[in-house]
Amino acid sequence: MKSRHKKLALIGGALAIVGIIAALVLNALNSNIALYISPTDVAAGKAPHEKVFRIGGLVKEGSLKRQADGVTISFIVTDTDKDLVVNYKGILPDLFKEGKGVVAQGKLAGDGSFTANEVLAKHDENYMPPEAAKAVGDAHNRAAEKKAAEAANAGTDKPKASY
């Protein structure tokens, strides 16, 4: 084999190895990516089915229910606009409390609830994941706009007093 053919074979082999490594890395990264979706987006049907994703928001007051086995828990995550029932089997983090921020990772169940395989509680009183803070803020803004529109419509329905 000529030296030119050896160089071409070596370059071709190196490119093939680099391509295989790149494909394996991209496949590993793709399988570990968990998208963040708010409860409002889940209710709107924007959540992927049969794919792991994260939801976040606040644990609704009075929604925490523990089953008799002591490890199966259900609670409601809300972004103040929509609610989503979360089922989790495991030990909750120490900082997990009703009315506090939470991020859960898992999949949608057939009944529309969310089955979590991991639950993360916020670690600081002032901390909320950026995605969860945005979802809660957006829901709060929509509620304020709706209330303002209702107030404006209510004001136009009233008869005007004449003096």
Short mmCIF file of N, CA and C in Angstrom, two decimals:
data_model
loop_
_atom_site.label_atom_id
_atom_site.label_comp_id
_atom_site.label_asym_id
_atom_site.label_seq_id
_atom_site.Cartn_x
_atom_site.Cartn_y
_atom_site.Cartn_z
N MET A 1 0.84 -1.18 0.00
CA MET A 1 0.00 0.00 0.00
C MET A 1 0.89 1.24 0.00
N LYS A 2 0.54 2.20 -0.80
CA LYS A 2 1.32 3.43 -0.89
C LYS A 2 1.08 4.28 0.35
N SER A 3 2.01 5.16 0.62
CA SER A 3 1.88 6.01 1.81
C SER A 3 0.66 6.92 1.71
N ARG A 4 0.30 7.32 0.52
CA ARG A 4 -0.88 8.17 0.33
C ARG A 4 -2.14 7.40 0.72
N HIS A 5 -2.25 6.15 0.35
CA HIS A 5 -3.41 5.32 0.68
C HIS A 5 -3.45 5.06 2.18
N LYS A 6 -2.28 4.89 2.79
CA LYS A 6 -2.24 4.68 4.25
C LYS A 6 -2.77 5.92 4.98
N LYS A 7 -2.36 7.10 4.51
CA LYS A 7 -2.83 8.34 5.13
C LYS A 7 -4.34 8.49 4.99
N LEU A 8 -4.85 8.20 3.81
CA LEU A 8 -6.30 8.30 3.59
C LEU A 8 -7.06 7.30 4.45
N ALA A 9 -6.55 6.10 4.57
CA ALA A 9 -7.19 5.09 5.42
C ALA A 9 -7.16 5.51 6.87
N LEU A 10 -6.05 6.08 7.31
CA LEU A 10 -5.92 6.54 8.70
C LEU A 10 -6.89 7.70 8.97
N ILE A 11 -6.97 8.64 8.06
CA ILE A 11 -7.89 9.78 8.22
C ILE A 11 -9.34 9.30 8.20
N GLY A 12 -9.65 8.40 7.28
CA GLY A 12 -11.02 7.85 7.22
C GLY A 12 -11.39 7.11 8.50
N GLY A 13 -10.48 6.31 9.02
CA GLY A 13 -10.73 5.59 10.28
C GLY A 13 -10.91 6.55 11.45
N ALA A 14 -10.08 7.59 11.50
CA ALA A 14 -10.19 8.58 12.58
C ALA A 14 -11.53 9.31 12.51
N LEU A 15 -11.95 9.68 11.30
CA LEU A 15 -13.25 10.36 11.15
C LEU A 15 -14.40 9.44 11.55
N ALA A 16 -14.30 8.17 11.21
CA ALA A 16 -15.36 7.22 11.60
C ALA A 16 -15.43 7.09 13.12
N ILE A 17 -14.29 7.03 13.78
CA ILE A 17 -14.27 6.91 15.24
C ILE A 17 -14.84 8.17 15.88
N VAL A 18 -14.45 9.35 15.38
CA VAL A 18 -14.98 10.61 15.92
C VAL A 18 -16.49 10.67 15.71
N GLY A 19 -16.98 10.24 14.56
CA GLY A 19 -18.42 10.24 14.29
C GLY A 19 -19.17 9.32 15.23
N ILE A 20 -18.64 8.14 15.49
CA ILE A 20 -19.28 7.19 16.41
C ILE A 20 -19.32 7.76 17.82
N ILE A 21 -18.21 8.35 18.26
CA ILE A 21 -18.16 8.94 19.61
C ILE A 21 -19.17 10.08 19.72
N ALA A 22 -19.24 10.94 18.70
CA ALA A 22 -20.20 12.05 18.72
C ALA A 22 -21.63 11.54 18.79
N ALA A 23 -21.94 10.50 18.03
CA ALA A 23 -23.30 9.94 18.05
C ALA A 23 -23.63 9.37 19.42
N LEU A 24 -22.69 8.68 20.05
CA LEU A 24 -22.93 8.12 21.38
C LEU A 24 -23.13 9.22 22.42
N VAL A 25 -22.33 10.28 22.36
CA VAL A 25 -22.47 11.39 23.31
C VAL A 25 -23.82 12.07 23.13
N LEU A 26 -24.21 12.36 21.90
CA LEU A 26 -25.50 13.01 21.64
C LEU A 26 -26.66 12.14 22.10
N ASN A 27 -26.57 10.84 21.89
CA ASN A 27 -27.61 9.93 22.34
C ASN A 27 -27.72 9.94 23.86
N ALA A 28 -26.59 9.93 24.55
CA ALA A 28 -26.60 9.95 26.02
C ALA A 28 -27.18 11.26 26.53
N LEU A 29 -26.80 12.38 25.92
CA LEU A 29 -27.34 13.67 26.35
C LEU A 29 -28.83 13.77 26.10
N ASN A 30 -29.28 13.29 24.96
CA ASN A 30 -30.70 13.36 24.62
C ASN A 30 -31.55 12.53 25.57
N SER A 31 -31.05 11.40 26.00
CA SER A 31 -31.84 10.55 26.89
C SER A 31 -31.88 11.10 28.31
N ASN A 32 -30.96 12.00 28.67
CA ASN A 32 -30.93 12.56 30.02
C ASN A 32 -31.58 13.93 30.12
N ILE A 33 -32.03 14.48 29.03
CA ILE A 33 -32.66 15.80 29.05
C ILE A 33 -34.10 15.66 29.55
N ALA A 34 -34.45 16.47 30.54
CA ALA A 34 -35.82 16.49 31.05
C ALA A 34 -36.35 17.91 30.89
N LEU A 35 -37.30 18.10 30.01
CA LEU A 35 -37.89 19.41 29.76
C LEU A 35 -38.68 19.87 30.98
N TYR A 36 -38.76 21.18 31.18
CA TYR A 36 -39.58 21.74 32.24
C TYR A 36 -40.91 22.19 31.64
N ILE A 37 -42.00 21.76 32.27
CA ILE A 37 -43.34 22.12 31.80
C ILE A 37 -44.18 22.53 33.01
N SER A 38 -44.92 23.61 32.88
CA SER A 38 -45.76 24.08 33.99
C SER A 38 -47.08 23.31 34.03
N PRO A 39 -47.78 23.32 35.17
CA PRO A 39 -49.10 22.69 35.23
C PRO A 39 -50.08 23.27 34.20
N THR A 40 -49.97 24.55 33.88
CA THR A 40 -50.83 25.15 32.86
C THR A 40 -50.55 24.54 31.49
N ASP A 41 -49.27 24.33 31.18
CA ASP A 41 -48.91 23.70 29.90
C ASP A 41 -49.38 22.26 29.85
N VAL A 42 -49.32 21.55 30.98
CA VAL A 42 -49.81 20.16 31.02
C VAL A 42 -51.31 20.15 30.74
N ALA A 43 -52.04 21.07 31.38
CA ALA A 43 -53.49 21.14 31.18
C ALA A 43 -53.84 21.50 29.74
N ALA A 44 -52.96 22.26 29.07
CA ALA A 44 -53.20 22.66 27.68
C ALA A 44 -52.78 21.57 26.69
N GLY A 45 -52.28 20.45 27.20
CA GLY A 45 -51.89 19.34 26.33
C GLY A 45 -50.51 19.47 25.71
N LYS A 46 -49.67 20.33 26.27
CA LYS A 46 -48.33 20.54 25.71
C LYS A 46 -47.29 19.59 26.29
N ALA A 47 -47.69 18.73 27.20
CA ALA A 47 -46.74 17.81 27.84
C ALA A 47 -46.50 16.60 26.96
N PRO A 48 -45.26 16.14 26.89
CA PRO A 48 -44.98 14.94 26.09
C PRO A 48 -45.50 13.69 26.80
N HIS A 49 -46.07 12.78 26.04
CA HIS A 49 -46.52 11.52 26.61
C HIS A 49 -45.41 10.50 26.47
N GLU A 50 -45.28 9.63 27.44
CA GLU A 50 -44.25 8.58 27.43
C GLU A 50 -42.83 9.12 27.45
N LYS A 51 -42.65 10.37 27.90
CA LYS A 51 -41.32 10.95 27.99
C LYS A 51 -41.19 11.63 29.34
N VAL A 52 -40.02 11.52 29.94
CA VAL A 52 -39.77 12.12 31.25
C VAL A 52 -39.64 13.64 31.08
N PHE A 53 -40.30 14.38 31.98
CA PHE A 53 -40.16 15.83 32.02
C PHE A 53 -40.32 16.30 33.45
N ARG A 54 -40.09 17.57 33.68
CA ARG A 54 -40.20 18.15 35.02
C ARG A 54 -41.37 19.13 35.07
N ILE A 55 -42.04 19.12 36.20
CA ILE A 55 -43.05 20.14 36.47
C ILE A 55 -42.61 20.87 37.73
N GLY A 56 -43.07 22.08 37.89
CA GLY A 56 -42.71 22.84 39.07
C GLY A 56 -43.79 23.82 39.42
N GLY A 57 -43.77 24.25 40.64
CA GLY A 57 -44.73 25.22 41.14
C GLY A 57 -44.77 25.15 42.65
N LEU A 58 -45.93 25.44 43.19
CA LEU A 58 -46.12 25.41 44.64
C LEU A 58 -46.96 24.21 45.02
N VAL A 59 -46.65 23.63 46.18
CA VAL A 59 -47.46 22.53 46.71
C VAL A 59 -48.71 23.16 47.30
N LYS A 60 -49.87 22.80 46.79
CA LYS A 60 -51.13 23.40 47.22
C LYS A 60 -51.41 23.04 48.68
N GLU A 61 -51.82 24.04 49.44
CA GLU A 61 -52.15 23.85 50.86
C GLU A 61 -53.25 22.81 51.02
N GLY A 62 -53.08 21.89 51.94
CA GLY A 62 -54.09 20.88 52.24
C GLY A 62 -54.16 19.74 51.25
N SER A 63 -53.23 19.67 50.31
CA SER A 63 -53.31 18.63 49.27
C SER A 63 -52.45 17.41 49.56
N LEU A 64 -51.58 17.47 50.54
CA LEU A 64 -50.66 16.37 50.82
C LEU A 64 -51.40 15.21 51.47
N LYS A 65 -51.32 14.03 50.82
CA LYS A 65 -51.99 12.83 51.35
C LYS A 65 -50.99 11.69 51.34
N ARG A 66 -50.85 11.04 52.50
CA ARG A 66 -49.97 9.88 52.61
C ARG A 66 -50.81 8.62 52.66
N GLN A 67 -50.37 7.59 51.93
CA GLN A 67 -51.07 6.31 51.93
C GLN A 67 -50.67 5.50 53.17
N ALA A 68 -51.38 4.42 53.41
CA ALA A 68 -51.15 3.59 54.59
C ALA A 68 -49.75 2.98 54.60
N ASP A 69 -49.15 2.75 53.43
CA ASP A 69 -47.82 2.13 53.40
C ASP A 69 -46.72 3.07 53.87
N GLY A 70 -47.02 4.36 54.00
CA GLY A 70 -46.07 5.32 54.53
C GLY A 70 -45.10 5.90 53.51
N VAL A 71 -45.00 5.32 52.33
CA VAL A 71 -44.06 5.84 51.33
C VAL A 71 -44.75 6.36 50.07
N THR A 72 -46.02 6.03 49.87
CA THR A 72 -46.75 6.53 48.71
C THR A 72 -47.45 7.82 49.09
N ILE A 73 -47.16 8.86 48.34
CA ILE A 73 -47.64 10.20 48.67
C ILE A 73 -48.29 10.80 47.43
N SER A 74 -49.34 11.57 47.63
CA SER A 74 -49.90 12.36 46.53
C SER A 74 -50.07 13.79 47.03
N PHE A 75 -49.88 14.72 46.12
CA PHE A 75 -50.05 16.14 46.44
C PHE A 75 -50.36 16.87 45.14
N ILE A 76 -50.75 18.11 45.25
CA ILE A 76 -51.10 18.91 44.08
C ILE A 76 -50.05 20.00 43.90
N VAL A 77 -49.54 20.12 42.68
CA VAL A 77 -48.63 21.20 42.32
C VAL A 77 -49.45 22.21 41.52
N THR A 78 -49.32 23.48 41.88
CA THR A 78 -50.07 24.53 41.21
C THR A 78 -49.13 25.65 40.78
N ASP A 79 -49.49 26.29 39.68
CA ASP A 79 -48.78 27.51 39.28
C ASP A 79 -49.71 28.71 39.49
N THR A 80 -50.69 28.54 40.35
CA THR A 80 -51.76 29.48 40.73
C THR A 80 -52.80 29.65 39.63
N ASP A 81 -52.60 29.00 38.49
CA ASP A 81 -53.59 29.03 37.41
C ASP A 81 -54.21 27.65 37.26
N LYS A 82 -53.40 26.63 37.12
CA LYS A 82 -53.85 25.25 36.97
C LYS A 82 -53.18 24.37 38.02
N ASP A 83 -53.84 23.27 38.35
CA ASP A 83 -53.33 22.31 39.33
C ASP A 83 -53.04 20.99 38.64
N LEU A 84 -52.09 20.24 39.21
CA LEU A 84 -51.76 18.91 38.70
C LEU A 84 -51.49 17.98 39.87
N VAL A 85 -52.18 16.84 39.90
CA VAL A 85 -51.99 15.85 40.95
C VAL A 85 -50.68 15.11 40.67
N VAL A 86 -49.84 15.01 41.70
CA VAL A 86 -48.56 14.31 41.60
C VAL A 86 -48.59 13.12 42.54
N ASN A 87 -48.22 11.96 42.03
CA ASN A 87 -48.09 10.75 42.84
C ASN A 87 -46.62 10.40 42.92
N TYR A 88 -46.15 10.09 44.13
CA TYR A 88 -44.73 9.82 44.34
C TYR A 88 -44.59 8.71 45.36
N LYS A 89 -43.69 7.79 45.07
CA LYS A 89 -43.41 6.71 46.00
C LYS A 89 -41.95 6.85 46.43
N GLY A 90 -41.77 7.21 47.67
CA GLY A 90 -40.42 7.42 48.19
C GLY A 90 -40.45 8.36 49.38
N ILE A 91 -39.28 8.75 49.81
CA ILE A 91 -39.16 9.65 50.95
C ILE A 91 -39.01 11.06 50.42
N LEU A 92 -39.85 11.96 50.92
CA LEU A 92 -39.81 13.35 50.49
C LEU A 92 -38.61 14.06 51.12
N PRO A 93 -38.09 15.09 50.45
CA PRO A 93 -37.00 15.87 51.03
C PRO A 93 -37.45 16.55 52.33
N ASP A 94 -36.50 16.82 53.22
CA ASP A 94 -36.82 17.45 54.50
C ASP A 94 -37.48 18.81 54.34
N LEU A 95 -37.12 19.55 53.31
CA LEU A 95 -37.67 20.90 53.12
C LEU A 95 -39.01 20.92 52.39
N PHE A 96 -39.55 19.76 52.07
CA PHE A 96 -40.84 19.67 51.37
C PHE A 96 -41.95 20.08 52.32
N LYS A 97 -42.73 21.10 51.94
CA LYS A 97 -43.85 21.57 52.76
C LYS A 97 -44.94 22.11 51.84
N GLU A 98 -46.17 22.07 52.34
CA GLU A 98 -47.28 22.67 51.60
C GLU A 98 -47.07 24.18 51.52
N GLY A 99 -47.42 24.74 50.38
CA GLY A 99 -47.27 26.17 50.18
C GLY A 99 -45.87 26.58 49.74
N LYS A 100 -44.96 25.63 49.60
CA LYS A 100 -43.58 25.92 49.21
C LYS A 100 -43.32 25.41 47.79
N GLY A 101 -42.23 25.87 47.21
CA GLY A 101 -41.87 25.50 45.85
C GLY A 101 -41.35 24.07 45.75
N VAL A 102 -41.65 23.44 44.62
CA VAL A 102 -41.23 22.07 44.38
C VAL A 102 -41.03 21.85 42.89
N VAL A 103 -40.11 20.95 42.56
CA VAL A 103 -39.92 20.48 41.18
C VAL A 103 -39.97 18.97 41.23
N ALA A 104 -40.79 18.38 40.37
CA ALA A 104 -40.92 16.92 40.32
C ALA A 104 -40.58 16.45 38.91
N GLN A 105 -39.87 15.33 38.84
CA GLN A 105 -39.50 14.75 37.54
C GLN A 105 -40.18 13.41 37.39
N GLY A 106 -40.79 13.17 36.24
CA GLY A 106 -41.47 11.90 36.00
C GLY A 106 -42.23 11.94 34.69
N LYS A 107 -43.33 11.17 34.64
CA LYS A 107 -44.14 11.05 33.42
C LYS A 107 -45.62 11.23 33.74
N LEU A 108 -46.39 11.57 32.73
CA LEU A 108 -47.84 11.62 32.87
C LEU A 108 -48.40 10.21 32.94
N ALA A 109 -49.35 10.01 33.84
CA ALA A 109 -50.03 8.72 33.94
C ALA A 109 -51.25 8.75 33.02
N GLY A 110 -51.85 7.60 32.79
CA GLY A 110 -53.01 7.50 31.92
C GLY A 110 -54.21 8.29 32.41
N ASP A 111 -54.32 8.49 33.73
CA ASP A 111 -55.47 9.21 34.30
C ASP A 111 -55.27 10.73 34.32
N GLY A 112 -54.16 11.22 33.75
CA GLY A 112 -53.91 12.65 33.72
C GLY A 112 -53.10 13.16 34.89
N SER A 113 -52.82 12.30 35.86
CA SER A 113 -51.96 12.72 36.97
C SER A 113 -50.50 12.55 36.56
N PHE A 114 -49.61 13.01 37.40
CA PHE A 114 -48.18 12.96 37.12
C PHE A 114 -47.54 11.98 38.09
N THR A 115 -46.82 11.00 37.58
CA THR A 115 -46.13 10.03 38.42
C THR A 115 -44.67 10.44 38.49
N ALA A 116 -44.25 10.89 39.67
CA ALA A 116 -42.89 11.39 39.84
C ALA A 116 -41.95 10.28 40.28
N ASN A 117 -40.73 10.32 39.75
CA ASN A 117 -39.70 9.41 40.24
C ASN A 117 -38.66 10.17 41.05
N GLU A 118 -38.78 11.51 41.07
CA GLU A 118 -37.89 12.35 41.86
C GLU A 118 -38.64 13.61 42.24
N VAL A 119 -38.49 14.03 43.50
CA VAL A 119 -39.11 15.26 43.99
C VAL A 119 -38.01 16.10 44.63
N LEU A 120 -37.91 17.35 44.20
CA LEU A 120 -36.92 18.27 44.74
C LEU A 120 -37.65 19.44 45.40
N ALA A 121 -37.29 19.73 46.64
CA ALA A 121 -37.87 20.87 47.35
C ALA A 121 -36.91 22.04 47.23
N LYS A 122 -37.46 23.23 47.27
CA LYS A 122 -36.57 24.39 47.21
C LYS A 122 -35.71 24.42 48.47
N HIS A 123 -34.49 24.91 48.33
CA HIS A 123 -33.54 24.84 49.43
C HIS A 123 -33.40 26.14 50.19
N ASP A 124 -34.08 27.16 49.76
CA ASP A 124 -33.96 28.46 50.39
C ASP A 124 -35.34 29.11 50.36
N GLU A 125 -35.64 29.88 51.36
CA GLU A 125 -36.96 30.50 51.44
C GLU A 125 -37.24 31.42 50.26
N ASN A 126 -36.20 32.03 49.71
CA ASN A 126 -36.37 32.96 48.61
C ASN A 126 -36.14 32.33 47.25
N TYR A 127 -35.77 31.06 47.21
CA TYR A 127 -35.42 30.42 45.94
C TYR A 127 -36.61 29.72 45.31
N MET A 128 -36.73 29.89 44.02
CA MET A 128 -37.66 29.10 43.22
C MET A 128 -36.98 28.91 41.87
N PRO A 129 -37.02 27.72 41.30
CA PRO A 129 -36.38 27.53 40.00
C PRO A 129 -36.89 28.57 39.02
N PRO A 130 -36.02 29.10 38.16
CA PRO A 130 -36.43 30.17 37.25
C PRO A 130 -37.67 29.82 36.42
N GLU A 131 -37.75 28.57 35.96
CA GLU A 131 -38.90 28.16 35.14
C GLU A 131 -40.18 28.19 35.97
N ALA A 132 -40.09 27.72 37.22
CA ALA A 132 -41.26 27.71 38.09
C ALA A 132 -41.68 29.14 38.44
N ALA A 133 -40.70 30.00 38.72
CA ALA A 133 -41.01 31.39 39.05
C ALA A 133 -41.70 32.07 37.87
N LYS A 134 -41.23 31.80 36.66
CA LYS A 134 -41.85 32.39 35.47
C LYS A 134 -43.27 31.88 35.29
N ALA A 135 -43.48 30.57 35.48
CA ALA A 135 -44.82 29.99 35.31
C ALA A 135 -45.79 30.57 36.33
N VAL A 136 -45.34 30.69 37.59
CA VAL A 136 -46.20 31.25 38.63
C VAL A 136 -46.49 32.71 38.34
N GLY A 137 -45.46 33.46 37.90
CA GLY A 137 -45.65 34.87 37.56
C GLY A 137 -46.61 35.06 36.40
N ASP A 138 -46.45 34.24 35.36
CA ASP A 138 -47.35 34.32 34.21
C ASP A 138 -48.79 34.02 34.60
N ALA A 139 -48.98 32.98 35.43
CA ALA A 139 -50.33 32.63 35.87
C ALA A 139 -50.92 33.75 36.71
N HIS A 140 -50.09 34.37 37.55
CA HIS A 140 -50.56 35.47 38.39
C HIS A 140 -50.98 36.65 37.51
N ASN A 141 -50.19 36.95 36.48
CA ASN A 141 -50.53 38.04 35.56
C ASN A 141 -51.82 37.77 34.81
N ARG A 142 -52.02 36.51 34.35
CA ARG A 142 -53.26 36.16 33.65
C ARG A 142 -54.47 36.34 34.58
N ALA A 143 -54.31 35.94 35.84
CA ALA A 143 -55.41 36.08 36.79
C ALA A 143 -55.72 37.56 37.03
N ALA A 144 -54.69 38.40 37.12
CA ALA A 144 -54.90 39.84 37.34
C ALA A 144 -55.58 40.47 36.12
N GLU A 145 -55.16 40.08 34.92
CA GLU A 145 -55.79 40.60 33.70
C GLU A 145 -57.25 40.18 33.61
N LYS A 146 -57.54 38.95 33.97
CA LYS A 146 -58.91 38.45 33.94
C LYS A 146 -59.78 39.23 34.93
N LYS A 147 -59.22 39.46 36.13
CA LYS A 147 -59.97 40.20 37.15
C LYS A 147 -60.21 41.63 36.70
N ALA A 148 -59.22 42.27 36.07
CA ALA A 148 -59.38 43.64 35.59
C ALA A 148 -60.42 43.70 34.48
N ALA A 149 -60.42 42.71 33.59
CA ALA A 149 -61.41 42.67 32.50
C ALA A 149 -62.82 42.49 33.05
N GLU A 150 -62.95 41.63 34.06
CA GLU A 150 -64.27 41.43 34.68
C GLU A 150 -64.74 42.70 35.37
N ALA A 151 -63.82 43.40 36.02
CA ALA A 151 -64.18 44.65 36.69
C ALA A 151 -64.59 45.71 35.67
N ALA A 152 -63.89 45.76 34.54
CA ALA A 152 -64.24 46.73 33.50
C ALA A 152 -65.60 46.41 32.89
N ASN A 153 -65.88 45.13 32.68
CA ASN A 153 -67.18 44.73 32.13
C ASN A 153 -68.29 44.98 33.13
N ALA A 154 -68.01 44.79 34.40
CA ALA A 154 -69.02 45.01 35.43
C ALA A 154 -69.34 46.50 35.52
N GLY A 155 -68.35 47.35 35.29
CA GLY A 155 -68.56 48.79 35.35
C GLY A 155 -69.41 49.31 34.22
N THR A 156 -69.40 48.67 33.07
CA THR A 156 -70.19 49.13 31.93
C THR A 156 -71.63 48.67 32.01
N ASP A 157 -71.92 47.66 32.82
CA ASP A 157 -73.27 47.14 32.94
C ASP A 157 -74.13 47.95 33.90
N LYS A 158 -73.50 48.77 34.72
CA LYS A 158 -74.26 49.52 35.73
C LYS A 158 -74.94 50.72 35.09
N PRO A 159 -76.18 50.98 35.47
CA PRO A 159 -76.85 52.18 34.94
C PRO A 159 -76.20 53.43 35.53
N LYS A 160 -76.11 54.47 34.71
CA LYS A 160 -75.48 55.71 35.16
C LYS A 160 -76.53 56.57 35.85
N ALA A 161 -76.10 57.15 36.94
CA ALA A 161 -77.01 58.01 37.70
C ALA A 161 -77.10 59.37 37.02
N SER A 162 -78.30 59.92 36.98
CA SER A 162 -78.45 61.25 36.39
C SER A 162 -78.87 62.20 37.50
N TYR A 163 -78.30 63.39 37.46
CA TYR A 163 -78.59 64.38 38.50
C TYR A 163 -79.27 65.56 37.93
#
